[in-house]
Amino acid sequence: MKSQDSAALFTGATHAPAPLSGEEKEHLAKEIELTSDVALDAPPWLEPDLKNSLGTRYAEVMATLQNRAPVFLRVNRKAATLASAQESLANDGVETQPCLTAPFALKVVVGERRVPQSAAWAAGLIEVQDAASQAVCEALPLDADMRVLDYCAGGGGKALAIADIAQVRVFAHDADPGRMSEIPDRAKRAGVKISRLSTAEAVLQAPFDLVLCDVPCSGSGAWRRSPEGKWKLTQDALSDYSDLQYKIFTQAAELVSETGILAYATCSIIGPENTDQIDRFCAEHPEWRILIRKQFLPSPDGDGFFVACLTRGDRPA
């Protein structure tokens, strides 16, 4: 607090607090030096991992995570262009701008609360999806007529994006089938087909040409959307996530065709959930090699995501 601010507040007049003493004024005038974990709102126990993972961009990324997250939309390329979707949204009071993180991403700059009531939404021209999440789907090496399994589909955001990107057959699976309950309605609105599978059905339908594991994680890349997440996360929880991620990854590998692609994704910026998992998998399964490995860091143009694609075949990198 600046001295002039405190003088104006602490006047003793009417209901105002009493004037500050000389000692109190002297204390307020001192510059307070915060440790980096406090200044950047980082859990102290996790700071070494974050610094190691983010390197020279640690302070920049952690500062970004203290800001409010933008709302991003994915334009359904089968139904609209960026320009036509923007025009339709603008007619309903939603102003957007293209986002370079993904080719069909729009950032909402005005009227985000109007999106669900917009004509563009009702007509299936758009979906709400973070731009970096879209970029993860765009990074997948999709070919026409592939059979693609979204192994941890949840609400189906990535499955919908994959179905929009390429002429592929999309299947969705989740350990908790209830999480996929909205997929049929979302797919119908978007004009795409997604087949939901139980675990037993996924095994029977295997092998697939591409299996995406968007595994449970710390959510550190999206902490600005749920800031309490960083303080609820513990060392034990991170270790549990790591164990679960690797278990899912190895299970999914068994569903991939001999020349197919195994994709691993998180919304994390922590190395042990990302590069460390890929390195461990390749060390223990040397027949697999890395095609793609990308880390998207939180920025004004998207959340933090990681994606890696592996294959046993001779597909060029």
mmCIF file of C-alpha atoms in Angstrom:
data_model
loop_
_atom_site.group_PDB
_atom_site.id
_atom_site.type_symbol
_atom_site.label_atom_id
_atom_site.label_comp_id
_atom_site.label_asym_id
_atom_site.label_seq_id
_atom_site.Cartn_x
_atom_site.Cartn_y
_atom_site.Cartn_z
ATOM 1 C CA MET A 1 0.000 0.000 0.000
ATOM 2 C CA LYS A 2 1.360 3.422 -0.942
ATOM 3 C CA SER A 3 1.794 5.989 1.848
ATOM 4 C CA GLN A 4 -0.656 8.403 0.232
ATOM 5 C CA ASP A 5 -3.255 5.635 0.067
ATOM 6 C CA SER A 6 -2.864 4.791 3.747
ATOM 7 C CA ALA A 7 -3.019 8.463 4.730
ATOM 8 C CA ALA A 8 -6.320 8.836 2.924
ATOM 9 C CA LEU A 9 -7.784 5.705 4.527
ATOM 10 C CA PHE A 10 -6.518 5.965 8.093
ATOM 11 C CA THR A 11 -7.827 9.425 9.022
ATOM 12 C CA GLY A 12 -9.749 8.743 12.222
ATOM 13 C CA ALA A 13 -12.660 10.737 10.820
ATOM 14 C CA THR A 14 -16.196 9.394 11.433
ATOM 15 C CA HIS A 15 -15.943 5.607 10.983
ATOM 16 C CA ALA A 16 -12.454 5.582 9.459
ATOM 17 C CA PRO A 17 -9.661 3.799 11.379
ATOM 18 C CA ALA A 18 -7.275 5.834 13.478
ATOM 19 C CA PRO A 19 -4.216 7.408 11.835
ATOM 20 C CA LEU A 20 -1.193 5.130 11.548
ATOM 21 C CA SER A 21 1.716 5.463 13.910
ATOM 22 C CA GLY A 22 5.158 6.364 12.628
ATOM 23 C CA GLU A 23 6.290 2.756 13.075
ATOM 24 C CA GLU A 24 3.305 1.478 11.067
ATOM 25 C CA LYS A 25 3.953 3.971 8.271
ATOM 26 C CA GLU A 26 7.613 2.957 8.176
ATOM 27 C CA HIS A 27 6.651 -0.715 7.930
ATOM 28 C CA LEU A 28 4.223 -0.061 5.051
ATOM 29 C CA ALA A 29 6.851 1.919 3.172
ATOM 30 C CA LYS A 30 9.223 -1.049 3.060
ATOM 31 C CA GLU A 31 9.401 -3.097 -0.106
ATOM 32 C CA ILE A 32 8.263 -6.637 0.601
ATOM 33 C CA GLU A 33 10.323 -9.280 -1.146
ATOM 34 C CA LEU A 34 8.287 -12.385 -1.832
ATOM 35 C CA THR A 35 9.855 -15.757 -2.465
ATOM 36 C CA SER A 36 9.270 -17.041 -5.994
ATOM 37 C CA ASP A 37 6.796 -19.710 -4.902
ATOM 38 C CA VAL A 38 4.658 -17.096 -3.119
ATOM 39 C CA ALA A 39 4.915 -14.470 -5.868
ATOM 40 C CA LEU A 40 4.024 -17.010 -8.549
ATOM 41 C CA ASP A 41 1.452 -18.911 -6.482
ATOM 42 C CA ALA A 42 3.293 -22.223 -6.752
ATOM 43 C CA PRO A 43 3.109 -25.048 -4.189
ATOM 44 C CA PRO A 44 6.605 -25.088 -2.605
ATOM 45 C CA TRP A 45 6.982 -28.876 -2.854
ATOM 46 C CA LEU A 46 6.195 -28.781 -6.581
ATOM 47 C CA GLU A 47 8.333 -25.772 -7.489
ATOM 48 C CA PRO A 48 11.496 -27.807 -8.316
ATOM 49 C CA ASP A 49 9.559 -30.028 -10.748
ATOM 50 C CA LEU A 50 7.879 -27.011 -12.326
ATOM 51 C CA LYS A 51 11.188 -25.182 -12.744
ATOM 52 C CA ASN A 52 12.808 -28.264 -14.221
ATOM 53 C CA SER A 53 9.892 -28.782 -16.621
ATOM 54 C CA LEU A 54 9.464 -25.160 -17.690
ATOM 55 C CA GLY A 55 13.080 -23.991 -17.639
ATOM 56 C CA THR A 56 13.553 -20.323 -18.460
ATOM 57 C CA ARG A 57 9.808 -19.917 -19.017
ATOM 58 C CA TYR A 58 8.911 -20.859 -15.451
ATOM 59 C CA ALA A 59 8.062 -17.351 -14.230
ATOM 60 C CA GLU A 60 6.216 -16.450 -17.444
ATOM 61 C CA VAL A 61 4.049 -19.568 -17.396
ATOM 62 C CA MET A 62 3.244 -19.396 -13.696
ATOM 63 C CA ALA A 63 2.281 -15.738 -14.053
ATOM 64 C CA THR A 64 -0.013 -16.686 -16.946
ATOM 65 C CA LEU A 65 -1.711 -19.266 -14.731
ATOM 66 C CA GLN A 66 -2.679 -16.482 -12.319
ATOM 67 C CA ASN A 67 -4.846 -14.833 -14.975
ATOM 68 C CA ARG A 68 -8.384 -15.666 -16.034
ATOM 69 C CA ALA A 69 -8.585 -18.243 -18.831
ATOM 70 C CA PRO A 70 -10.072 -17.153 -22.166
ATOM 71 C CA VAL A 71 -12.942 -19.054 -23.786
ATOM 72 C CA PHE A 72 -12.072 -20.785 -27.054
ATOM 73 C CA LEU A 73 -14.324 -22.288 -29.687
ATOM 74 C CA ARG A 74 -13.636 -24.910 -32.323
ATOM 75 C CA VAL A 75 -15.336 -24.273 -35.655
ATOM 76 C CA ASN A 76 -16.847 -27.398 -37.193
ATOM 77 C CA ARG A 77 -15.088 -27.382 -40.565
ATOM 78 C CA LYS A 78 -17.702 -29.707 -42.020
ATOM 79 C CA ALA A 79 -20.380 -27.077 -41.387
ATOM 80 C CA ALA A 80 -18.727 -23.651 -41.487
ATOM 81 C CA THR A 81 -15.662 -21.567 -42.209
ATOM 82 C CA LEU A 82 -13.991 -19.394 -39.608
ATOM 83 C CA ALA A 83 -15.498 -16.319 -41.241
ATOM 84 C CA SER A 84 -19.044 -17.670 -41.458
ATOM 85 C CA ALA A 85 -18.940 -18.888 -37.853
ATOM 86 C CA GLN A 86 -17.664 -15.499 -36.705
ATOM 87 C CA GLU A 87 -20.426 -13.746 -38.613
ATOM 88 C CA SER A 88 -23.115 -15.963 -37.124
ATOM 89 C CA LEU A 89 -21.754 -15.465 -33.613
ATOM 90 C CA ALA A 90 -21.496 -11.708 -34.095
ATOM 91 C CA ASN A 91 -25.186 -11.596 -35.007
ATOM 92 C CA ASP A 92 -25.868 -12.941 -31.510
ATOM 93 C CA GLY A 93 -23.513 -10.530 -29.756
ATOM 94 C CA VAL A 94 -20.496 -12.840 -29.529
ATOM 95 C CA GLU A 95 -17.288 -11.257 -30.804
ATOM 96 C CA THR A 96 -14.380 -13.554 -31.637
ATOM 97 C CA GLN A 97 -10.947 -13.509 -33.210
ATOM 98 C CA PRO A 98 -8.975 -16.317 -34.886
ATOM 99 C CA CYS A 99 -6.381 -18.018 -32.699
ATOM 100 C CA LEU A 100 -3.192 -19.241 -34.356
ATOM 101 C CA THR A 101 -2.746 -22.125 -31.918
ATOM 102 C CA ALA A 102 -5.097 -24.265 -34.027
ATOM 103 C CA PRO A 103 -6.434 -23.660 -37.552
ATOM 104 C CA PHE A 104 -10.130 -23.687 -36.611
ATOM 105 C CA ALA A 105 -9.877 -22.035 -33.194
ATOM 106 C CA LEU A 106 -11.651 -18.826 -32.226
ATOM 107 C CA LYS A 107 -11.044 -16.829 -29.059
ATOM 108 C CA VAL A 108 -14.134 -15.183 -27.577
ATOM 109 C CA VAL A 109 -13.423 -11.546 -26.738
ATOM 110 C CA VAL A 110 -16.985 -10.344 -26.008
ATOM 111 C CA GLY A 111 -20.152 -12.176 -25.034
ATOM 112 C CA GLU A 112 -18.875 -15.559 -23.870
ATOM 113 C CA ARG A 113 -22.056 -16.149 -21.838
ATOM 114 C CA ARG A 114 -24.121 -15.811 -25.006
ATOM 115 C CA VAL A 115 -22.379 -18.701 -26.775
ATOM 116 C CA PRO A 116 -24.738 -21.504 -25.585
ATOM 117 C CA GLN A 117 -27.765 -19.488 -26.742
ATOM 118 C CA SER A 118 -26.299 -18.591 -30.128
ATOM 119 C CA ALA A 119 -27.586 -19.836 -33.475
ATOM 120 C CA ALA A 120 -24.059 -21.053 -34.290
ATOM 121 C CA TRP A 121 -24.136 -23.307 -31.246
ATOM 122 C CA ALA A 122 -27.610 -24.667 -31.991
ATOM 123 C CA ALA A 123 -26.652 -25.411 -35.598
ATOM 124 C CA GLY A 124 -23.484 -27.291 -34.606
ATOM 125 C CA LEU A 125 -21.149 -24.766 -36.206
ATOM 126 C CA ILE A 126 -19.022 -24.543 -33.056
ATOM 127 C CA GLU A 127 -17.917 -26.437 -29.973
ATOM 128 C CA VAL A 128 -16.323 -25.067 -26.813
ATOM 129 C CA GLN A 129 -12.780 -26.459 -26.747
ATOM 130 C CA ASP A 130 -9.498 -24.951 -25.619
ATOM 131 C CA ALA A 131 -7.242 -23.966 -28.512
ATOM 132 C CA ALA A 132 -4.313 -26.094 -27.311
ATOM 133 C CA SER A 133 -6.635 -29.068 -26.871
ATOM 134 C CA GLN A 134 -7.595 -28.556 -30.506
ATOM 135 C CA ALA A 135 -3.908 -28.386 -31.432
ATOM 136 C CA VAL A 136 -3.338 -31.766 -29.775
ATOM 137 C CA CYS A 137 -5.958 -33.291 -32.084
ATOM 138 C CA GLU A 138 -4.501 -31.500 -35.104
ATOM 139 C CA ALA A 139 -1.082 -32.993 -34.277
ATOM 140 C CA LEU A 140 -2.360 -36.564 -34.585
ATOM 141 C CA PRO A 141 -1.246 -38.237 -37.852
ATOM 142 C CA LEU A 142 -4.741 -39.049 -39.101
ATOM 143 C CA ASP A 143 -5.323 -40.748 -42.453
ATOM 144 C CA ALA A 144 -8.607 -41.353 -44.254
ATOM 145 C CA ASP A 145 -10.524 -44.481 -43.217
ATOM 146 C CA MET A 146 -8.526 -44.987 -40.030
ATOM 147 C CA ARG A 147 -10.232 -46.658 -37.087
ATOM 148 C CA VAL A 148 -9.501 -44.317 -34.172
ATOM 149 C CA LEU A 149 -10.153 -45.060 -30.496
ATOM 150 C CA ASP A 150 -10.328 -42.250 -27.937
ATOM 151 C CA TYR A 151 -9.495 -44.475 -24.977
ATOM 152 C CA CYS A 152 -10.168 -41.913 -22.208
ATOM 153 C CA ALA A 153 -12.952 -40.059 -23.994
ATOM 154 C CA GLY A 154 -14.797 -38.424 -21.107
ATOM 155 C CA GLY A 155 -17.320 -35.990 -22.570
ATOM 156 C CA GLY A 156 -15.977 -36.551 -26.070
ATOM 157 C CA GLY A 157 -14.325 -33.215 -26.846
ATOM 158 C CA LYS A 158 -11.302 -34.713 -28.582
ATOM 159 C CA ALA A 159 -13.330 -37.491 -30.222
ATOM 160 C CA LEU A 160 -15.571 -34.833 -31.784
ATOM 161 C CA ALA A 161 -12.552 -32.867 -32.994
ATOM 162 C CA ILE A 162 -10.963 -35.976 -34.518
ATOM 163 C CA ALA A 163 -14.198 -36.830 -36.324
ATOM 164 C CA ASP A 164 -14.219 -33.312 -37.754
ATOM 165 C CA ILE A 165 -10.569 -33.261 -38.845
ATOM 166 C CA ALA A 166 -10.490 -36.387 -41.017
ATOM 167 C CA GLN A 167 -12.714 -38.992 -42.638
ATOM 168 C CA VAL A 168 -12.102 -41.601 -39.963
ATOM 169 C CA ARG A 169 -14.202 -43.987 -37.893
ATOM 170 C CA VAL A 170 -14.184 -42.758 -34.308
ATOM 171 C CA PHE A 171 -14.784 -44.938 -31.269
ATOM 172 C CA ALA A 172 -15.001 -43.664 -27.685
ATOM 173 C CA HIS A 173 -14.171 -45.542 -24.484
ATOM 174 C CA ASP A 174 -13.923 -44.481 -20.865
ATOM 175 C CA ALA A 175 -13.285 -46.412 -17.668
ATOM 176 C CA ASP A 176 -16.395 -44.651 -16.336
ATOM 177 C CA PRO A 177 -18.996 -45.090 -19.101
ATOM 178 C CA GLY A 178 -21.243 -42.503 -17.465
ATOM 179 C CA ARG A 179 -18.792 -39.790 -18.433
ATOM 180 C CA MET A 180 -19.621 -40.465 -22.089
ATOM 181 C CA SER A 181 -23.365 -39.894 -21.660
ATOM 182 C CA GLU A 182 -23.374 -36.600 -23.578
ATOM 183 C CA ILE A 183 -21.462 -37.902 -26.596
ATOM 184 C CA PRO A 184 -24.506 -39.036 -28.642
ATOM 185 C CA ASP A 185 -26.222 -35.638 -28.406
ATOM 186 C CA ARG A 186 -22.993 -33.740 -29.052
ATOM 187 C CA ALA A 187 -22.159 -35.913 -32.053
ATOM 188 C CA LYS A 188 -25.653 -35.492 -33.486
ATOM 189 C CA ARG A 189 -25.454 -31.711 -33.160
ATOM 190 C CA ALA A 190 -22.021 -31.711 -34.827
ATOM 191 C CA GLY A 191 -23.158 -34.028 -37.613
ATOM 192 C CA VAL A 192 -20.599 -36.765 -36.906
ATOM 193 C CA LYS A 193 -20.771 -40.388 -35.804
ATOM 194 C CA ILE A 194 -18.999 -41.677 -32.704
ATOM 195 C CA SER A 195 -19.460 -45.226 -31.436
ATOM 196 C CA ARG A 196 -19.207 -45.710 -27.680
ATOM 197 C CA LEU A 197 -17.510 -48.899 -26.479
ATOM 198 C CA SER A 198 -17.272 -50.682 -23.152
ATOM 199 C CA THR A 199 -13.875 -52.023 -22.119
ATOM 200 C CA ALA A 200 -14.828 -55.506 -23.299
ATOM 201 C CA GLU A 201 -16.114 -54.126 -26.598
ATOM 202 C CA ALA A 202 -12.913 -52.132 -27.137
ATOM 203 C CA VAL A 203 -10.885 -55.330 -26.808
ATOM 204 C CA LEU A 204 -13.167 -57.130 -29.258
ATOM 205 C CA GLN A 205 -13.026 -54.249 -31.762
ATOM 206 C CA ALA A 206 -9.206 -54.054 -31.619
ATOM 207 C CA PRO A 207 -6.839 -53.535 -33.277
ATOM 208 C CA PHE A 208 -7.228 -49.845 -34.045
ATOM 209 C CA ASP A 209 -5.128 -47.726 -36.391
ATOM 210 C CA LEU A 210 -4.740 -45.018 -33.754
ATOM 211 C CA VAL A 211 -5.447 -45.098 -30.026
ATOM 212 C CA LEU A 212 -5.428 -41.824 -28.095
ATOM 213 C CA CYS A 213 -4.867 -41.937 -24.333
ATOM 214 C CA ASP A 214 -5.871 -38.558 -22.905
ATOM 215 C CA VAL A 215 -4.976 -39.747 -19.432
ATOM 216 C CA PRO A 216 -6.061 -38.416 -16.024
ATOM 217 C CA CYS A 217 -3.467 -35.960 -14.744
ATOM 218 C CA SER A 218 -2.717 -33.091 -12.372
ATOM 219 C CA GLY A 219 -4.464 -30.643 -14.691
ATOM 220 C CA SER A 220 -1.543 -28.265 -14.151
ATOM 221 C CA GLY A 221 -1.803 -26.885 -17.671
ATOM 222 C CA ALA A 222 -5.298 -25.631 -16.876
ATOM 223 C CA TRP A 223 -4.810 -24.384 -13.320
ATOM 224 C CA ARG A 224 -6.137 -20.952 -14.239
ATOM 225 C CA ARG A 225 -9.510 -22.646 -14.871
ATOM 226 C CA SER A 226 -9.408 -24.426 -11.494
ATOM 227 C CA PRO A 227 -6.839 -22.610 -9.319
ATOM 228 C CA GLU A 228 -7.700 -24.723 -6.307
ATOM 229 C CA GLY A 229 -6.255 -27.720 -8.154
ATOM 230 C CA LYS A 230 -2.656 -26.762 -7.467
ATOM 231 C CA TRP A 231 -3.288 -26.608 -3.734
ATOM 232 C CA LYS A 232 -5.272 -29.841 -3.606
ATOM 233 C CA LEU A 233 -2.514 -31.696 -5.449
ATOM 234 C CA THR A 234 -0.148 -33.638 -3.187
ATOM 235 C CA GLN A 235 3.035 -35.588 -3.781
ATOM 236 C CA ASP A 236 1.141 -38.819 -3.193
ATOM 237 C CA ALA A 237 -1.604 -37.788 -5.633
ATOM 238 C CA LEU A 238 0.965 -36.920 -8.310
ATOM 239 C CA SER A 239 2.622 -40.290 -7.789
ATOM 240 C CA ASP A 240 -0.769 -42.010 -8.062
ATOM 241 C CA TYR A 241 -1.482 -40.134 -11.298
ATOM 242 C CA SER A 242 1.866 -41.245 -12.674
ATOM 243 C CA ASP A 243 1.165 -44.894 -11.877
ATOM 244 C CA LEU A 244 -2.332 -44.726 -13.383
ATOM 245 C CA GLN A 245 -1.099 -42.945 -16.508
ATOM 246 C CA TYR A 246 1.490 -45.590 -17.224
ATOM 247 C CA LYS A 247 -0.993 -48.387 -16.584
ATOM 248 C CA ILE A 248 -3.486 -46.869 -19.046
ATOM 249 C CA PHE A 249 -0.730 -46.221 -21.585
ATOM 250 C CA THR A 250 0.474 -49.818 -21.563
ATOM 251 C CA GLN A 251 -3.089 -51.178 -21.689
ATOM 252 C CA ALA A 252 -3.916 -48.991 -24.678
ATOM 253 C CA ALA A 253 -0.781 -50.126 -26.514
ATOM 254 C CA GLU A 254 -2.267 -53.618 -26.703
ATOM 255 C CA LEU A 255 -5.186 -52.255 -28.750
ATOM 256 C CA VAL A 256 -3.016 -50.719 -31.487
ATOM 257 C CA SER A 257 -2.470 -52.482 -34.806
ATOM 258 C CA GLU A 258 1.036 -53.645 -35.700
ATOM 259 C CA THR A 259 1.687 -50.560 -37.841
ATOM 260 C CA GLY A 260 -0.671 -48.256 -35.941
ATOM 261 C CA ILE A 261 -0.154 -45.225 -33.729
ATOM 262 C CA LEU A 262 -0.291 -44.895 -29.960
ATOM 263 C CA ALA A 263 -0.940 -41.317 -28.814
ATOM 264 C CA TYR A 264 -0.483 -40.048 -25.256
ATOM 265 C CA ALA A 265 -1.861 -36.709 -24.057
ATOM 266 C CA THR A 266 -2.266 -34.741 -20.836
ATOM 267 C CA CYS A 267 -3.302 -31.248 -19.827
ATOM 268 C CA SER A 268 -0.167 -31.087 -17.685
ATOM 269 C CA ILE A 269 3.034 -29.059 -17.742
ATOM 270 C CA ILE A 270 4.877 -31.321 -15.305
ATOM 271 C CA GLY A 271 7.631 -33.464 -16.809
ATOM 272 C CA PRO A 272 7.014 -36.622 -14.739
ATOM 273 C CA GLU A 273 3.525 -36.820 -16.277
ATOM 274 C CA ASN A 274 4.739 -36.163 -19.803
ATOM 275 C CA THR A 275 8.231 -36.706 -21.193
ATOM 276 C CA ASP A 276 9.203 -39.021 -18.334
ATOM 277 C CA GLN A 277 6.303 -41.344 -19.148
ATOM 278 C CA ILE A 278 7.241 -41.482 -22.830
ATOM 279 C CA ASP A 279 10.911 -42.102 -22.061
ATOM 280 C CA ARG A 280 10.038 -44.889 -19.634
ATOM 281 C CA PHE A 281 7.650 -46.530 -22.098
ATOM 282 C CA CYS A 282 10.206 -46.470 -24.919
ATOM 283 C CA ALA A 283 12.908 -47.854 -22.628
ATOM 284 C CA GLU A 284 10.676 -50.740 -21.554
ATOM 285 C CA HIS A 285 9.170 -51.270 -25.022
ATOM 286 C CA PRO A 286 12.049 -50.620 -27.469
ATOM 287 C CA GLU A 287 9.955 -51.739 -30.441
ATOM 288 C CA TRP A 288 8.085 -48.418 -30.177
ATOM 289 C CA ARG A 289 9.592 -45.169 -31.469
ATOM 290 C CA ILE A 290 8.506 -41.559 -31.141
ATOM 291 C CA LEU A 291 6.905 -39.825 -34.123
ATOM 292 C CA ILE A 292 5.746 -36.638 -32.421
ATOM 293 C CA ARG A 293 6.365 -35.044 -29.038
ATOM 294 C CA LYS A 294 4.952 -31.582 -28.343
ATOM 295 C CA GLN A 295 4.454 -29.479 -25.223
ATOM 296 C CA PHE A 296 1.995 -26.588 -25.377
ATOM 297 C CA LEU A 297 2.520 -24.127 -22.539
ATOM 298 C CA PRO A 298 -0.227 -21.980 -20.987
ATOM 299 C CA SER A 299 -0.518 -18.650 -22.774
ATOM 300 C CA PRO A 300 -3.174 -16.124 -23.791
ATOM 301 C CA ASP A 301 -3.780 -18.482 -26.737
ATOM 302 C CA GLY A 302 -4.406 -21.756 -24.941
ATOM 303 C CA ASP A 303 -3.888 -23.966 -21.913
ATOM 304 C CA GLY A 304 -0.955 -26.266 -21.263
ATOM 305 C CA PHE A 305 -1.077 -29.634 -23.021
ATOM 306 C CA PHE A 306 1.332 -32.411 -23.938
ATOM 307 C CA VAL A 307 1.043 -34.926 -26.764
ATOM 308 C CA ALA A 308 3.284 -37.693 -28.042
ATOM 309 C CA CYS A 309 2.679 -40.205 -30.833
ATOM 310 C CA LEU A 310 4.517 -43.513 -31.110
ATOM 311 C CA THR A 311 4.543 -46.324 -33.647
ATOM 312 C CA ARG A 312 6.097 -49.716 -34.284
ATOM 313 C CA GLY A 313 5.699 -49.330 -38.033
ATOM 314 C CA ASP A 314 7.781 -47.634 -40.708
ATOM 315 C CA ARG A 315 5.657 -44.471 -40.865
ATOM 316 C CA PRO A 316 7.987 -41.478 -41.443
ATOM 317 C CA ALA A 317 8.373 -39.057 -38.539
#
